[in-house]
Structure formats: C-alpha cells, structure tokens
Short mmCIF file of C-alpha atoms and ligand atoms in Angstrom, two decimals:
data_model
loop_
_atom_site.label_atom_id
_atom_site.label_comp_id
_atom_site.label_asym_id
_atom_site.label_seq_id
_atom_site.Cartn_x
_atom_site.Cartn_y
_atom_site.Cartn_z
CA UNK A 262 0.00 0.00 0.00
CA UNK A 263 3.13 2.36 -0.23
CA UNK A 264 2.38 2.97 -3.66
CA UNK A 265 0.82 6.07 -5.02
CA UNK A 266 -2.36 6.17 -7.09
CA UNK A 267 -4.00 8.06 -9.41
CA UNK A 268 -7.83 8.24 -10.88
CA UNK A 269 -9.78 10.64 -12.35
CA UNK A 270 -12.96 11.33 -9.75
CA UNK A 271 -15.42 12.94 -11.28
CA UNK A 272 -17.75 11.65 -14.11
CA UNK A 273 -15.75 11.72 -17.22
CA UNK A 274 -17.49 13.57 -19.81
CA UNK A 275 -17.68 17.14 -20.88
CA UNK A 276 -18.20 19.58 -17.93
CA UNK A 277 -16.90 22.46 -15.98
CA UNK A 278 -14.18 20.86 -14.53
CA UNK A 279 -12.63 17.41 -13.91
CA UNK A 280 -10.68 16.26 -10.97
CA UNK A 281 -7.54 14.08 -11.21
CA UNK A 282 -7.07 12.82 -7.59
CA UNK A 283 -3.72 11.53 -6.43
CA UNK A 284 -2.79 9.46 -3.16
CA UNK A 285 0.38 8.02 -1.86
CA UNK A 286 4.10 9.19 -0.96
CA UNK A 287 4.97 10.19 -4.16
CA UNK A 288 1.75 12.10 -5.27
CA UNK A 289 3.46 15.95 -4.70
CA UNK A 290 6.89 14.93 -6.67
CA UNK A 291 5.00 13.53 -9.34
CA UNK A 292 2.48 16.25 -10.21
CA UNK A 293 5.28 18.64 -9.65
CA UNK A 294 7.26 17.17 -12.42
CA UNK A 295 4.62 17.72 -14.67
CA UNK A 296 2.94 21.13 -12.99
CA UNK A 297 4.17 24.96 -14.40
CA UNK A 298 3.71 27.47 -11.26
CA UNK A 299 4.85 27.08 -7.77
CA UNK A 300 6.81 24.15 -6.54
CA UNK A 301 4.24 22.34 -5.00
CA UNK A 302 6.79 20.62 -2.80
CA UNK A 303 7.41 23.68 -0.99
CA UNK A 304 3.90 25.55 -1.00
CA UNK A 305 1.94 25.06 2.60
CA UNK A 306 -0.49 22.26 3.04
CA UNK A 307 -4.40 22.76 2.17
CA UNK A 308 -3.57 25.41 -0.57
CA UNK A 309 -4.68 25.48 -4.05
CA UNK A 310 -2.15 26.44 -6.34
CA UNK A 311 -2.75 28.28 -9.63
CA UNK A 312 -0.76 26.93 -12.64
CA UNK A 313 -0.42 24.72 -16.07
CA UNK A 314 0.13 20.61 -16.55
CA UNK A 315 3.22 20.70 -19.08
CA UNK A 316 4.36 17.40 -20.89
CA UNK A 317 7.59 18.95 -21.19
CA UNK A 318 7.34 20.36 -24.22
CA UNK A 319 3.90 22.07 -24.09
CA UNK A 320 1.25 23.00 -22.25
CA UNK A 321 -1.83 20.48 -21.73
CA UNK A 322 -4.16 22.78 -19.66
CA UNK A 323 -4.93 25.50 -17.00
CA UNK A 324 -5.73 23.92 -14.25
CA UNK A 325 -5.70 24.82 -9.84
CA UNK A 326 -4.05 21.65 -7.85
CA UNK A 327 -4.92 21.06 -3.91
CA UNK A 328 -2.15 20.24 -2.04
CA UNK A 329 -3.30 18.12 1.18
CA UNK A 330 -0.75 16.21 2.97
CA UNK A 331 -0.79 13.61 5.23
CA UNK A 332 -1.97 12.90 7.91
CA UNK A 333 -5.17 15.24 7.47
CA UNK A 334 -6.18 13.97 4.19
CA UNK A 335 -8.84 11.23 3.39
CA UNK A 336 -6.50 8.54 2.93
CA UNK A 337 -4.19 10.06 5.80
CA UNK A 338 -1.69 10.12 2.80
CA UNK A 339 -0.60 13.09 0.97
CA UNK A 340 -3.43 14.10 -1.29
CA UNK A 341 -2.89 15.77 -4.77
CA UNK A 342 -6.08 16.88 -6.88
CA UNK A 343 -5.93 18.58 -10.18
CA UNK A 344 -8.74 20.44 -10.90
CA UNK A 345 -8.77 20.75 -15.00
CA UNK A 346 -11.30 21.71 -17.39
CA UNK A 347 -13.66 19.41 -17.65
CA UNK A 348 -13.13 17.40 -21.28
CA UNK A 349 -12.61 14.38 -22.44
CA UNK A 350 -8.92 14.59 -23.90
CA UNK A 351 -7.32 17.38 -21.31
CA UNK A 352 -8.78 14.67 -18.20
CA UNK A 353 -7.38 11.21 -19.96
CA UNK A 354 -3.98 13.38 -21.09
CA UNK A 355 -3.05 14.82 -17.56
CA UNK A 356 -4.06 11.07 -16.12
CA UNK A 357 -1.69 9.58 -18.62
CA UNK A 358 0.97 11.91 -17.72
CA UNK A 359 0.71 11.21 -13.84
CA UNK A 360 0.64 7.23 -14.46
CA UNK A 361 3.89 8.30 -17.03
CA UNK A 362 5.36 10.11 -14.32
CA UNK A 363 4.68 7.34 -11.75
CA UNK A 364 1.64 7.05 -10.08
CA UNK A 365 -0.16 3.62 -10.24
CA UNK A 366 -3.78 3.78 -11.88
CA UNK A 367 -6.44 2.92 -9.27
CA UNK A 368 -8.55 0.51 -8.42
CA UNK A 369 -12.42 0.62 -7.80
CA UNK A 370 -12.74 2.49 -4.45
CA UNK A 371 -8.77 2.57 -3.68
CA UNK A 372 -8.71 5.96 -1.85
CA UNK A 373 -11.81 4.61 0.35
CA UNK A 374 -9.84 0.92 1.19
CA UNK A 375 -7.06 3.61 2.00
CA UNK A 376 -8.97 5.39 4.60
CA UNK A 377 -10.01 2.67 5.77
CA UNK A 378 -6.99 0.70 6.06
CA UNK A 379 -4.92 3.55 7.49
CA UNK A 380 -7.69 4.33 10.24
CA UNK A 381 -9.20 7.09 8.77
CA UNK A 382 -12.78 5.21 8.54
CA UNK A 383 -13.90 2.12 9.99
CA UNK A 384 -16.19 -0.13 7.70
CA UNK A 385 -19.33 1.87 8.05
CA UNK A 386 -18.34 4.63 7.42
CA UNK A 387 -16.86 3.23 3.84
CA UNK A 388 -20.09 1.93 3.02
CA UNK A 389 -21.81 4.56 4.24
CA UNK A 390 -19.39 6.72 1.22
CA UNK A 391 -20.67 4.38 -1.08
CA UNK A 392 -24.73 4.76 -0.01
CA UNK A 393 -23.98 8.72 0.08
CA UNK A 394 -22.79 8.52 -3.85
CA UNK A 395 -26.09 6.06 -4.81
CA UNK A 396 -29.11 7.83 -2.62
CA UNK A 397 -31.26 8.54 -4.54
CA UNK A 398 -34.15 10.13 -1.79
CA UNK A 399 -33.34 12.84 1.05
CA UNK A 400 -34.11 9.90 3.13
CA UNK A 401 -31.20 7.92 2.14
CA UNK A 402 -29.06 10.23 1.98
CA UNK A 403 -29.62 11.12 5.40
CA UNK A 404 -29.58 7.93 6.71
CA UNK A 405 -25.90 7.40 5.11
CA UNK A 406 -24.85 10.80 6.37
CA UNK A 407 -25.09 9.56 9.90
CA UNK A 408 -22.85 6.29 9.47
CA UNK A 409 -20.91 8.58 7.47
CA UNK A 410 -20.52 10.98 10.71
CA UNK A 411 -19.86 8.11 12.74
CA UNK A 412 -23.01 6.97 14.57
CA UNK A 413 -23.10 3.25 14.07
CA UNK A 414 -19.61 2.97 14.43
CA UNK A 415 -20.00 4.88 17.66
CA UNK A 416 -22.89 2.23 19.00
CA UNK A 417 -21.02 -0.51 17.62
CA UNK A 418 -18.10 0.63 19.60
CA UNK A 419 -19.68 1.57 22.96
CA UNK A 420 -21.57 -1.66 22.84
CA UNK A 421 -18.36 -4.37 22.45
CA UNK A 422 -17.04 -2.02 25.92
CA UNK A 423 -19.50 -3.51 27.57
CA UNK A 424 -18.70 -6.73 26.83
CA UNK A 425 -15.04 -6.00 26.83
CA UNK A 426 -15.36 -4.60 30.88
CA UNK A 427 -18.11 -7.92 31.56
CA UNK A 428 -15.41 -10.26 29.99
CA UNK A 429 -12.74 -8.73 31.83
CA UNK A 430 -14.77 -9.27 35.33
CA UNK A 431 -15.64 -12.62 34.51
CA UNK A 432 -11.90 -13.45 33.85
CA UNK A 433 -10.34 -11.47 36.77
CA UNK A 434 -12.81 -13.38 38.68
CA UNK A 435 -11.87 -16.53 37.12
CA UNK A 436 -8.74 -16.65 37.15
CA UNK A 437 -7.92 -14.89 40.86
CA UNK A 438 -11.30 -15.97 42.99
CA UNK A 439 -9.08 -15.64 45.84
CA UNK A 440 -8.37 -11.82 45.88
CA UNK A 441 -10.62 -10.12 47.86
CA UNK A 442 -10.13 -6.72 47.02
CA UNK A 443 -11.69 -7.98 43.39
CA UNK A 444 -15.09 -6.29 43.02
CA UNK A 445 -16.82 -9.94 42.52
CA UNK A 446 -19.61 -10.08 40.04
CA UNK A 447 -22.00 -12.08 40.46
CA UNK A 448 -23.92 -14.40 38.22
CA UNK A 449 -26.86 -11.92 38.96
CA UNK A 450 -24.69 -8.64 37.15
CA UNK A 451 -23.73 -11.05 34.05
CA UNK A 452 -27.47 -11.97 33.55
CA UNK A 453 -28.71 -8.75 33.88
CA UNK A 454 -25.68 -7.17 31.49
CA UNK A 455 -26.74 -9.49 29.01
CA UNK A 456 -30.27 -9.21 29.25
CA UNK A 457 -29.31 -5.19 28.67
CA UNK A 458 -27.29 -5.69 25.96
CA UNK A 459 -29.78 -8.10 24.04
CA UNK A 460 -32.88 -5.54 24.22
CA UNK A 461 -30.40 -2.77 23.01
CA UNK A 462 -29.08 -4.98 20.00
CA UNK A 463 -32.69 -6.28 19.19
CA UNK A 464 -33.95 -2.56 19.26
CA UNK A 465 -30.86 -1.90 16.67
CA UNK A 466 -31.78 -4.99 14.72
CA UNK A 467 -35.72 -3.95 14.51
CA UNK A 468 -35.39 -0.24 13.47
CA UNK A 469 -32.90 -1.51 10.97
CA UNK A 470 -35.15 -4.06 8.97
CA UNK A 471 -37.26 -0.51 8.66
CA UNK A 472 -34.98 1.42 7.71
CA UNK A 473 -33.71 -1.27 4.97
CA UNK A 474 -36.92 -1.71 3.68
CA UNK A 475 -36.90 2.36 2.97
CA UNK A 476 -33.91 2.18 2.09
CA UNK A 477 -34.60 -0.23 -0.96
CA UNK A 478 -37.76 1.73 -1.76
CA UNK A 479 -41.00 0.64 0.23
CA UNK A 480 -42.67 -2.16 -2.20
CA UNK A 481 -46.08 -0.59 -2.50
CA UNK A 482 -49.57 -2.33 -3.88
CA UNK A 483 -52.62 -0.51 -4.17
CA UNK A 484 -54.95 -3.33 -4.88
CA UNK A 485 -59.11 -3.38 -5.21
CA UNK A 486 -62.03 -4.08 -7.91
CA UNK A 487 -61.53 -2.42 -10.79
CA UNK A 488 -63.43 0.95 -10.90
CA UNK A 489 -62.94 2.19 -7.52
CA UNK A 490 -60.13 4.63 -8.24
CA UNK A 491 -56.69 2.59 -7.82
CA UNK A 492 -55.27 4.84 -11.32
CA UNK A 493 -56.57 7.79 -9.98
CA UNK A 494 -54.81 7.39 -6.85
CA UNK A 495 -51.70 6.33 -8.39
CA UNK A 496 -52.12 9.67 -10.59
CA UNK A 497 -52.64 11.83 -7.65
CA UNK A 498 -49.49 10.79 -6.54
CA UNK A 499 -47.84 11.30 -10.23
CA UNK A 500 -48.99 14.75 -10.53
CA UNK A 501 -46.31 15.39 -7.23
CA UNK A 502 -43.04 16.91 -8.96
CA UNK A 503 -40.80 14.50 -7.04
CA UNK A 504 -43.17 11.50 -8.35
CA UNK A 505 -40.59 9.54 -11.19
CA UNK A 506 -42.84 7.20 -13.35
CA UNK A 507 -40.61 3.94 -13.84
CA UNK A 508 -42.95 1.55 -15.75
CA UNK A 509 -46.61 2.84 -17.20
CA UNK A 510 -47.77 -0.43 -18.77
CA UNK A 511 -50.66 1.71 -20.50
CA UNK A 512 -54.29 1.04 -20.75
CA UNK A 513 -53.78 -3.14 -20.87
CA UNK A 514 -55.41 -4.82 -17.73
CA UNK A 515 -51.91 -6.21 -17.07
CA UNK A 516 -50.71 -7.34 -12.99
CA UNK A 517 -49.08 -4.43 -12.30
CA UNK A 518 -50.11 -1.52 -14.47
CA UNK A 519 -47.95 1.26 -13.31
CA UNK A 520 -45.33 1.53 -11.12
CA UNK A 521 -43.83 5.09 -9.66
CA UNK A 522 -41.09 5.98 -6.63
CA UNK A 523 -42.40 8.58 -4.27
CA UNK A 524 -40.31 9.66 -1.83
CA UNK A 525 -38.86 6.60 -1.22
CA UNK A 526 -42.13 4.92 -2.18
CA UNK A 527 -42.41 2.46 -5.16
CA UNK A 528 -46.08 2.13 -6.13
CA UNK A 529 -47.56 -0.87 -8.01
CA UNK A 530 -51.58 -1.55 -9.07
CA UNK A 531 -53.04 -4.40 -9.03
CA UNK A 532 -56.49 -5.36 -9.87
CA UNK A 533 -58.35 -7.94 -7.98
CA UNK A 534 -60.63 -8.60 -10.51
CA UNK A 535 -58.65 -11.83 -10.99
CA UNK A 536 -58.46 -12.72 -7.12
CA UNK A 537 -61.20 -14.94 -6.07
CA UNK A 538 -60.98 -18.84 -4.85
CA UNK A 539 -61.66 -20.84 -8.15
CA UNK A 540 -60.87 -24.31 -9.04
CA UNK A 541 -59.95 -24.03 -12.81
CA UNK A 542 -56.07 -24.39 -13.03
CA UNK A 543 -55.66 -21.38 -15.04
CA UNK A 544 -56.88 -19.06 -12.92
CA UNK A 545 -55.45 -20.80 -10.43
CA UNK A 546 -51.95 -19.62 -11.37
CA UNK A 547 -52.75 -15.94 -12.01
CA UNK A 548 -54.67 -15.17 -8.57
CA UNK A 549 -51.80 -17.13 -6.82
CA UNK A 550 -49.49 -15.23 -8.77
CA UNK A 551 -51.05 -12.03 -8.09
CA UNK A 552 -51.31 -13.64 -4.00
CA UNK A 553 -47.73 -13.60 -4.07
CA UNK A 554 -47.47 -9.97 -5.15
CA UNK A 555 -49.44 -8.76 -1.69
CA UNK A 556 -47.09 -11.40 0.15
CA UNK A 557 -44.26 -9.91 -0.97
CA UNK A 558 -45.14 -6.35 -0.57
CA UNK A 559 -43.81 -4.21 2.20
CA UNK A 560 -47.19 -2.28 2.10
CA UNK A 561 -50.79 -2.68 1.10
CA UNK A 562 -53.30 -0.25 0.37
CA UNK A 563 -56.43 -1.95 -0.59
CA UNK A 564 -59.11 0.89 -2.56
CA UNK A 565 -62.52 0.64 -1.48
CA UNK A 566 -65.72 2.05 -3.59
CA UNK A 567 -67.39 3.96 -0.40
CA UNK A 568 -70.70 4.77 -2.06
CA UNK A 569 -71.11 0.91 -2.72
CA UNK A 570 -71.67 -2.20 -0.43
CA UNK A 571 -68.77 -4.30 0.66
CA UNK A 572 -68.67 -6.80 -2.47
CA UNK A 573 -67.70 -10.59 -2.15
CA UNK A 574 -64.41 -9.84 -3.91
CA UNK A 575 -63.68 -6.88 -1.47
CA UNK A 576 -64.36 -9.24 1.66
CA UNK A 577 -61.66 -11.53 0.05
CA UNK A 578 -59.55 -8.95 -0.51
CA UNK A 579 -59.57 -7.96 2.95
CA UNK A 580 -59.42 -11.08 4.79
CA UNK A 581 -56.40 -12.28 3.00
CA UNK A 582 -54.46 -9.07 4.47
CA UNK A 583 -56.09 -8.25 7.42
CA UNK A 584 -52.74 -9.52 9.36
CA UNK A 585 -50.83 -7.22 7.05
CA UNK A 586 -51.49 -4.09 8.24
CA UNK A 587 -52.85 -2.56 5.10
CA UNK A 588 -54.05 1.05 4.77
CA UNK A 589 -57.87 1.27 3.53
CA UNK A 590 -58.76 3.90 1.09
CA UNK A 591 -62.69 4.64 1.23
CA UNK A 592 -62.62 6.21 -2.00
CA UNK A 593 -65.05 8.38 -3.62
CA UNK A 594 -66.22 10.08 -0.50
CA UNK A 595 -67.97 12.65 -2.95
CA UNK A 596 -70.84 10.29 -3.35
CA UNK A 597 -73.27 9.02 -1.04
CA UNK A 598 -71.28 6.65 1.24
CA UNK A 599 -72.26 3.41 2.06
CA UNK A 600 -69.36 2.66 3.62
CA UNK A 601 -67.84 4.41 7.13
CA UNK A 602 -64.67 4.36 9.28
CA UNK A 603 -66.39 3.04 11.62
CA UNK A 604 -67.21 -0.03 9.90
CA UNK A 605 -63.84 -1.49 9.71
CA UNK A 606 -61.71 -2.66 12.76
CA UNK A 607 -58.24 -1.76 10.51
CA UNK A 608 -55.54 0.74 12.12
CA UNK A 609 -55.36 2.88 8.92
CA UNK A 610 -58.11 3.89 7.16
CA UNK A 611 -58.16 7.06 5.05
CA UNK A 612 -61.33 8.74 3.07
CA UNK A 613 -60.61 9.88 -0.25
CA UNK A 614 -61.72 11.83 -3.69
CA UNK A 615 -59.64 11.84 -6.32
CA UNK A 616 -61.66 14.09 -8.03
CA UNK A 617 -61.24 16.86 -5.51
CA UNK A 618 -57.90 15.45 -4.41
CA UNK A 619 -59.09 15.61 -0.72
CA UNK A 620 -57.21 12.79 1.54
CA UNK A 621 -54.56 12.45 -0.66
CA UNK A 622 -52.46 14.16 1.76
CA UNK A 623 -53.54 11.91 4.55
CA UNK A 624 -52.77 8.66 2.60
CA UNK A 625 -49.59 9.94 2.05
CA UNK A 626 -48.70 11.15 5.40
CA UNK A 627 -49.93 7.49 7.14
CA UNK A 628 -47.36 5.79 4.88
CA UNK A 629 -45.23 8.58 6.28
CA UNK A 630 -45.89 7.23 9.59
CA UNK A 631 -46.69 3.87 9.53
CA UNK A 632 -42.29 3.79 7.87
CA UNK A 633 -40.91 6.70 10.44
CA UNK A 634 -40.09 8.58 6.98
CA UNK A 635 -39.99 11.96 8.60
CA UNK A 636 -38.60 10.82 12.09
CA UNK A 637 -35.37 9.88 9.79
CA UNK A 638 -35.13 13.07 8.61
CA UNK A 639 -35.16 14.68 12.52
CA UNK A 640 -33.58 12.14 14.58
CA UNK A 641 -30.18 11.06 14.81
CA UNK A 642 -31.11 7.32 15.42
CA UNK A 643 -28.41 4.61 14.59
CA UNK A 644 -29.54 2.28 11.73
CA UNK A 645 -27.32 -0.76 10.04
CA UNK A 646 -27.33 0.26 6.86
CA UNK A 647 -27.06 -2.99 4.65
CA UNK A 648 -27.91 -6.48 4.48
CA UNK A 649 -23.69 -7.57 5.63
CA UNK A 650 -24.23 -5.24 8.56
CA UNK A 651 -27.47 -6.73 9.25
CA UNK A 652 -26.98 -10.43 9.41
CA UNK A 653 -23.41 -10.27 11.79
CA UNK A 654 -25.89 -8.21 14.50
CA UNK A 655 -28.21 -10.94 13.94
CA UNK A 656 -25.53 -13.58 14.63
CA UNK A 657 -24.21 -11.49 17.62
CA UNK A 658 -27.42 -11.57 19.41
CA UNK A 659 -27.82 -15.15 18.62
CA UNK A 660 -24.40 -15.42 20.33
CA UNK A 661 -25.81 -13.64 23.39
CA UNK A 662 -28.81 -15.85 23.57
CA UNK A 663 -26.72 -18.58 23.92
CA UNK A 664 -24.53 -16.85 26.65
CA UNK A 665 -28.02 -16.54 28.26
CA UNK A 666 -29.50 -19.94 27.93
CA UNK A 667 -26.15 -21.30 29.33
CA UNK A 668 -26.46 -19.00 32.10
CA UNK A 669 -29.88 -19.99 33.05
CA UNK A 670 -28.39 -23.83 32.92
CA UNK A 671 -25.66 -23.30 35.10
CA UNK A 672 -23.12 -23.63 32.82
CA UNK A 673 -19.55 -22.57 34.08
CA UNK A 674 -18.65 -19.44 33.71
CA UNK A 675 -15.24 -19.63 31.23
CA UNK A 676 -18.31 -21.58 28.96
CA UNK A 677 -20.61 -18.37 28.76
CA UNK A 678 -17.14 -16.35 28.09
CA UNK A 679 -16.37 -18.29 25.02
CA UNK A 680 -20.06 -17.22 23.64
CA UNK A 681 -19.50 -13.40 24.79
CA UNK A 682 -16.32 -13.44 23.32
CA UNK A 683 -18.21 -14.54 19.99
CA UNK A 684 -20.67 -11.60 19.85
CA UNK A 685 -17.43 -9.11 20.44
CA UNK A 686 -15.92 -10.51 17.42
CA UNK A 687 -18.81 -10.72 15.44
CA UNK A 688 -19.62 -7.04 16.41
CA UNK A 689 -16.02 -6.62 15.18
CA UNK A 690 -16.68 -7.54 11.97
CA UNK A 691 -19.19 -4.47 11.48
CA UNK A 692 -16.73 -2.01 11.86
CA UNK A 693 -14.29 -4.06 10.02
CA UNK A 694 -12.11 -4.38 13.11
CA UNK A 695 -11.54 -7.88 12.10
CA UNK A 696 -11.90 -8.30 8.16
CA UNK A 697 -10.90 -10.82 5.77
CA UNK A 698 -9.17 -9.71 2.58
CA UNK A 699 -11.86 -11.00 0.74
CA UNK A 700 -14.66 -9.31 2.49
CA UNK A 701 -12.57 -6.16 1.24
CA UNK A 702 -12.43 -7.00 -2.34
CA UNK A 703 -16.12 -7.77 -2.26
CA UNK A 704 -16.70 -4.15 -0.23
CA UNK A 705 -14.83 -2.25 -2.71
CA UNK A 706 -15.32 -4.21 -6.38
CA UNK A 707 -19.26 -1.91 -6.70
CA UNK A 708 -17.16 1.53 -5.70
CA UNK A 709 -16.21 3.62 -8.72
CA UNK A 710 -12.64 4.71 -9.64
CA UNK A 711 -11.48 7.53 -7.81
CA UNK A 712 -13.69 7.50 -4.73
P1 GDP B 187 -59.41 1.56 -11.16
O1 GDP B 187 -60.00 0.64 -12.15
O2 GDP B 187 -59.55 1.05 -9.78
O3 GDP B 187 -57.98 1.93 -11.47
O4 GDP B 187 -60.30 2.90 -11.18
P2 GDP B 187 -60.04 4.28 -11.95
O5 GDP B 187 -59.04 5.09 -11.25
O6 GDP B 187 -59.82 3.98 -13.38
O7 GDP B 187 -61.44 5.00 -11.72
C1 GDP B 187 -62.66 4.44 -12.17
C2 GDP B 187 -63.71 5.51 -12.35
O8 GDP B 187 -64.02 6.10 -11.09
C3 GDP B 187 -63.26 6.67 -13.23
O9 GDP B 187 -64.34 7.06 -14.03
C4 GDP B 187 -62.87 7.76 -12.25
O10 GDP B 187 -63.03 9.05 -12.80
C5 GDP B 187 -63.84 7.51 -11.14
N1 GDP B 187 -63.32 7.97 -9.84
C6 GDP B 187 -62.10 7.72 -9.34
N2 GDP B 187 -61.97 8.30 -8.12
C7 GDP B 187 -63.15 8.93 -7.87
C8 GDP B 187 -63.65 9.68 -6.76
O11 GDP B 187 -62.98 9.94 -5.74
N3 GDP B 187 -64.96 10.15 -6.85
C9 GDP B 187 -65.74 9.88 -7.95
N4 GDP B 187 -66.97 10.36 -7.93
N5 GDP B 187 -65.29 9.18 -8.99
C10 GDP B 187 -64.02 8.70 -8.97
#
C-alpha cells in the first residue's frame, strides 16, 4: 500500500471541470514534475495552487491543484487533486501523464480501502461513502450521512465495551477468585448485562429491517375491484413533482399496471378482478401469482368504492391481508357513502376523492408514519445500513442468547465467556475491526474509480 495512485474522480465527460485525484508518498513529486507554477513541494499544506500541466514540451491545460498532505487527508496520505477543465482529452492526457510520471492507476474504491486501512474510517463509514454517492431520496441520503458521521460505528463501539469490561470481570474473577479486594460479580450482574445488551441490540436490529426496507424503496400495492379509483390514486401521486414514473404499462389490464417511486415509495396496481378462490387451473396460477405480489409487498393499500356495499371480492380482498397491516382507502367520499370508518376494525383507514384530491395528503402522510419517513429526517437514530451489517448483529445476538440460555443452565462461567467473546468478534466484523481480505475486495469491487 506504499504505492501512489491516481484516478480521475469525477464523471468523465464534458463539464466544468474534472478532478484528477492523487494518493500516496509520491503524489506531490509527481504532479510537480509535470505542474508549471509554484513548486508544489514547498507551498503550505491545504492550498490550491494556480498553474499549467506541461508534458515537457507544451502545455496540456490550466488547471488549480490542492495540495493536502498527510496525515489530514482522506487517505491520511498526501493528497494531490488537479482540478482541469472538464473534457474528455485534457482529463485522460493529464491522467496519462501522472501514471507516465509514476503514479499507479487505481482501483475501484482505492482511496476509500485507503482510509479505511490507514484508520481514517472504519467499515461503516466506507459503506456509508458508497450509499452517500447512490441515494437517490433525502431519506437515504440522510440515513448514510449519519454512518458517514460516525453513529453506528459509535454504538457498535460503545456496545463491544460492555462486553469488553463484563469479559474482563468474569476473567479477573476466574482466574484470581481468591483476591478479595476484586469487586466480585456475580452471576446476577452477568445476567442482567446481558439481558441489557440483548434488548439494546434487538432494538438496533428492529429499526434496521425498517430502515432497509426504505432504504430499498417501500414495495407498495394498491390493490381493489376495478373501478374504484386505484389509477386515480396512483395519478394523484404522479402529478407530485418529485413523483418519477418507472414503468406505465398503459391502458392493458396487465398485474401491475404502473409503477412510480415517491419519496422513497415504489407504487404498483393491481387489480383484484382476478383474485377470487376458483378451481380451474388457469386461474389458479394468475390469482396465486397475483397472492404472491401482496405477500411480498412491504405495504398494502387496498381501494374501497365507499358509495357501494362491501362486495364478495372486497371481503376476500380484505381477509387475505387483514394480518398485514394494510391502509384502507374509502374512495369516492364525494358520493353518497355506504361505507364508514367506523365499519372497519383496521388501524389505517383514510377517506378519499380523487376528483377533488381531498385525503390524498392523509394517505400519504400514514405511509409517512406507519415507515418513520420523517422521524429519519429529525432524529439522529443509529440504523445498520445494509444487508452484511445486518446479518453479523443478527448472529451477535444469537451469540448472546446462547450466553443466556447457558447462564440460566448453570453452565460454568469460562463456557458463557467463550459465547460473549463470539458476539465481540462478530460485532467486530461491522466495523471491520476484524476483516478478511476477501470481504474487502467484495466491499470495494461496486465503488467507482477515484472515490
Ligand atoms: P381503477 O380501475 O380502480 O384503477 O379505477 P379508476 O381510477 O380507473 O377509476 C374508475 C372511475 O371512477 C373513473 O371514471 C374515475 O373518474 C372515477 N373515480 C375515481 N376516483 C373517484 C372519486 O374519488 N370520486 C368519484 N366520484 N369518482 C371517482
């Protein structure tokens, strides 16, 4: 890792500028070879320095270099970027030159595996660079702003002290029972530390799955008979300037006829025109097909017809997700209703006209709720932030249940250590304080060049 790199960072295409960024020992030498204006090797650190890229012979372009060295730099290595204009052939010529004069070219997410490597980051916080660069909602990138900041690694860290001052007791006490100036802990302290630390990592672990399933874009259905408003809803919601259509299948009475991101949202239709018990094969596969669609969804919003009576194929509808917390439109509230609130012993239930566009807002702001959308924006909670992250905290508190159960059986003591001493390892592995070469080639391979 002595070497020093080069990539060019920014999207390569024409622009106002480009930036050639340059890590490693030899990154001030080499761009000074090449660089007509100060000598960089004597200019102070954190400047940017006015001047030309020469090949020698002639000048390539006008261009303003930061000088950044080490150890306050990204990579905590010295840190050259040259900010040209933003073409094509002046970018590709000036990184030719600095490979030419010595500087290795980069690999996907190099300075970032730098950072981390040399302390600068732990592994959170370099995948938290990576979810920064792909949000594509405020949501996300606020989320990834906070591991970026430090916050899970934070948890993560003030969570293995605790085990690290439990597993010291338990071995102090282990190995010198005799010294009675020990502060002894008793069986009673482990069992409660435990039980502590297992409600704080399951709290972690629950918020989490949330905050994934945001993350990846809530899987939305809005499903009902045709004819009681499902496009009209979904068009309420296109008509919002944020709304980005992804798939309009058109007027055909396909599965899922449109599909749009909202805020973090992803909306699908389906009609249940289709969904009714039936014993001929073929419709057999398409209602179990379109079953599987509302199994798989994060979030159902079943449309209701308010000015008519509850149909057969709405009570179907119904009972086959009334354990999945769906929201109930009672659409059409401009016509006589037939249908009330009160009726219906669901949690959410909203009363809307498309027409008008009255309740829109309230549909939108119990999905709000029902996913914490705005609490991410205002609270600094800790999230894991992918599915790597997600799975080791699972394993850790599977560790910890064991270091219960054994407790509870009476198992010795240096027996429950071995299982604590698994969940601070494990933990480890979140903020890459153990890591595996390969885990670090699989981290990095989806980074681009130059970050
Ligand atoms: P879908 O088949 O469930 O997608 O239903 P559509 O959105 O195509 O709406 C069916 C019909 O109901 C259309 O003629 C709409 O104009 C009408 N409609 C939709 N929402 C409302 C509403 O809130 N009030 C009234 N009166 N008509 C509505």
């Amino acid at each position: 890792m002595n070497d020093t790199i080069v990539a060019i960072s920014t999207k390569l295409g024409e622009g106002a500028i480009s930036i050639i960024r340059v890590s490693g020992p030899e990154s001030i030498n080499i761009v000074n070879k090449l660089f007509k204006g100060k000598d960089l090797t004597k200019v102070t650190s954190h400047t940017i320095n006015y001047g030309f890229i020469n090949d020698g012979i002639k000048d390539i372009d006008e261009v303003l270099v930061s000088i950044m060295r080490a150890p306050k730099t990204f990579t905590r290595e010295d840190i050259v970027e040259v900010n040209c204009h933003g073409g094509i052939a002046p970018t590709l010529k000036i990184l030719e030159l600095i490979n030419q004069a010595g500087a290795r070219l980069a690999e996907p997410g190099e300075f970032t595996k730098r950072a981390f490597l040399n302390g600068r980051i732990d592994l959170t916080q370099a995948e938290a660079v990576m979810d920064i660069i792909q949000s594509k909602t405020d949501a996300n990138r606020s989320l990834a702003l906070s591991s970026l900041e430090g916050n899970l690694k934070n948890y993560i860290t003030t969570f293995r002290d605790k085990l690290k001052y439990l597993l010291a007791n338990i071995e102090v006490n282990i190995d010198y029972p005799e010294y009675y100036d020990i502060e002894e802990i008793t069986l009673e302290d482990i069992k409660k530390t435990i039980t502590d630390l297992k409600v704080d990592l399951q709290d972690l672990i629950t918020r989490s799955v949330e905050r994934l399933i945001v993350k990846n874009g809530i899987k939305t259905i809005i499903i009902g008979r045709p004819n009681v408003g499902k496009s009209s809803i979904l068009n309420t919601f296109l008509k919002e300037d944020k709304a980005i259509v992804t798939n309009i299948e058109g007027t055909t009475r396909d599965l899922v006829e449109g599909e749009i991101i909202f805020d973090g949202i992803e909306l699908s239709l389906i009609d249940t025109a289709g969904i009714r018990e039936t014993d001929n094969i073929v419709e057999k596969i398409g209602v179990e097909k379109s079953l599987s669609l509302i199994d798989n969804a994060d979030l159902i919003i079943v449309v209701l017809n308010s000015s008519e009576e509850l149909t057969d194929n709405d009570k179907f509808i119904l009972d086959k997700v009334k354990d999945r917390n769906p929201i109930i439109v009672l659409n059409k509230n401009d016509l006589k209703a037939k249908l009330h609130k009160e009726d219906f012993t669901f949690d959410h239930i909203v009363s809307t006209n498309t027409n008008s566009f009255t309740g829109i807002d309230s549909l939108k702001q119990e999905i709000k709720k029902m996913f914490n959308l705005d609490e991410i924006k205002e609270q600094d909670y800790t999230y894991l932030a992918n599915n790597r992250q997600l799975l080791l905290a699972k394993q850790a508190k599977k560790n910890l249940e064991e270091a219960e159960k054994s407790l509870l059986a009476d198992t010795p003591v240096d027996i429950i250590e071995i299982d604590l001493r698994a969940v601070f390892d494990t933990l480890g592995e979140i903020t890459g304080e153990n890591y595996s070469d390969e885990l670090l080639d699989e981290l990095f391979k989806d980074f681009c060049v130059g970050k």
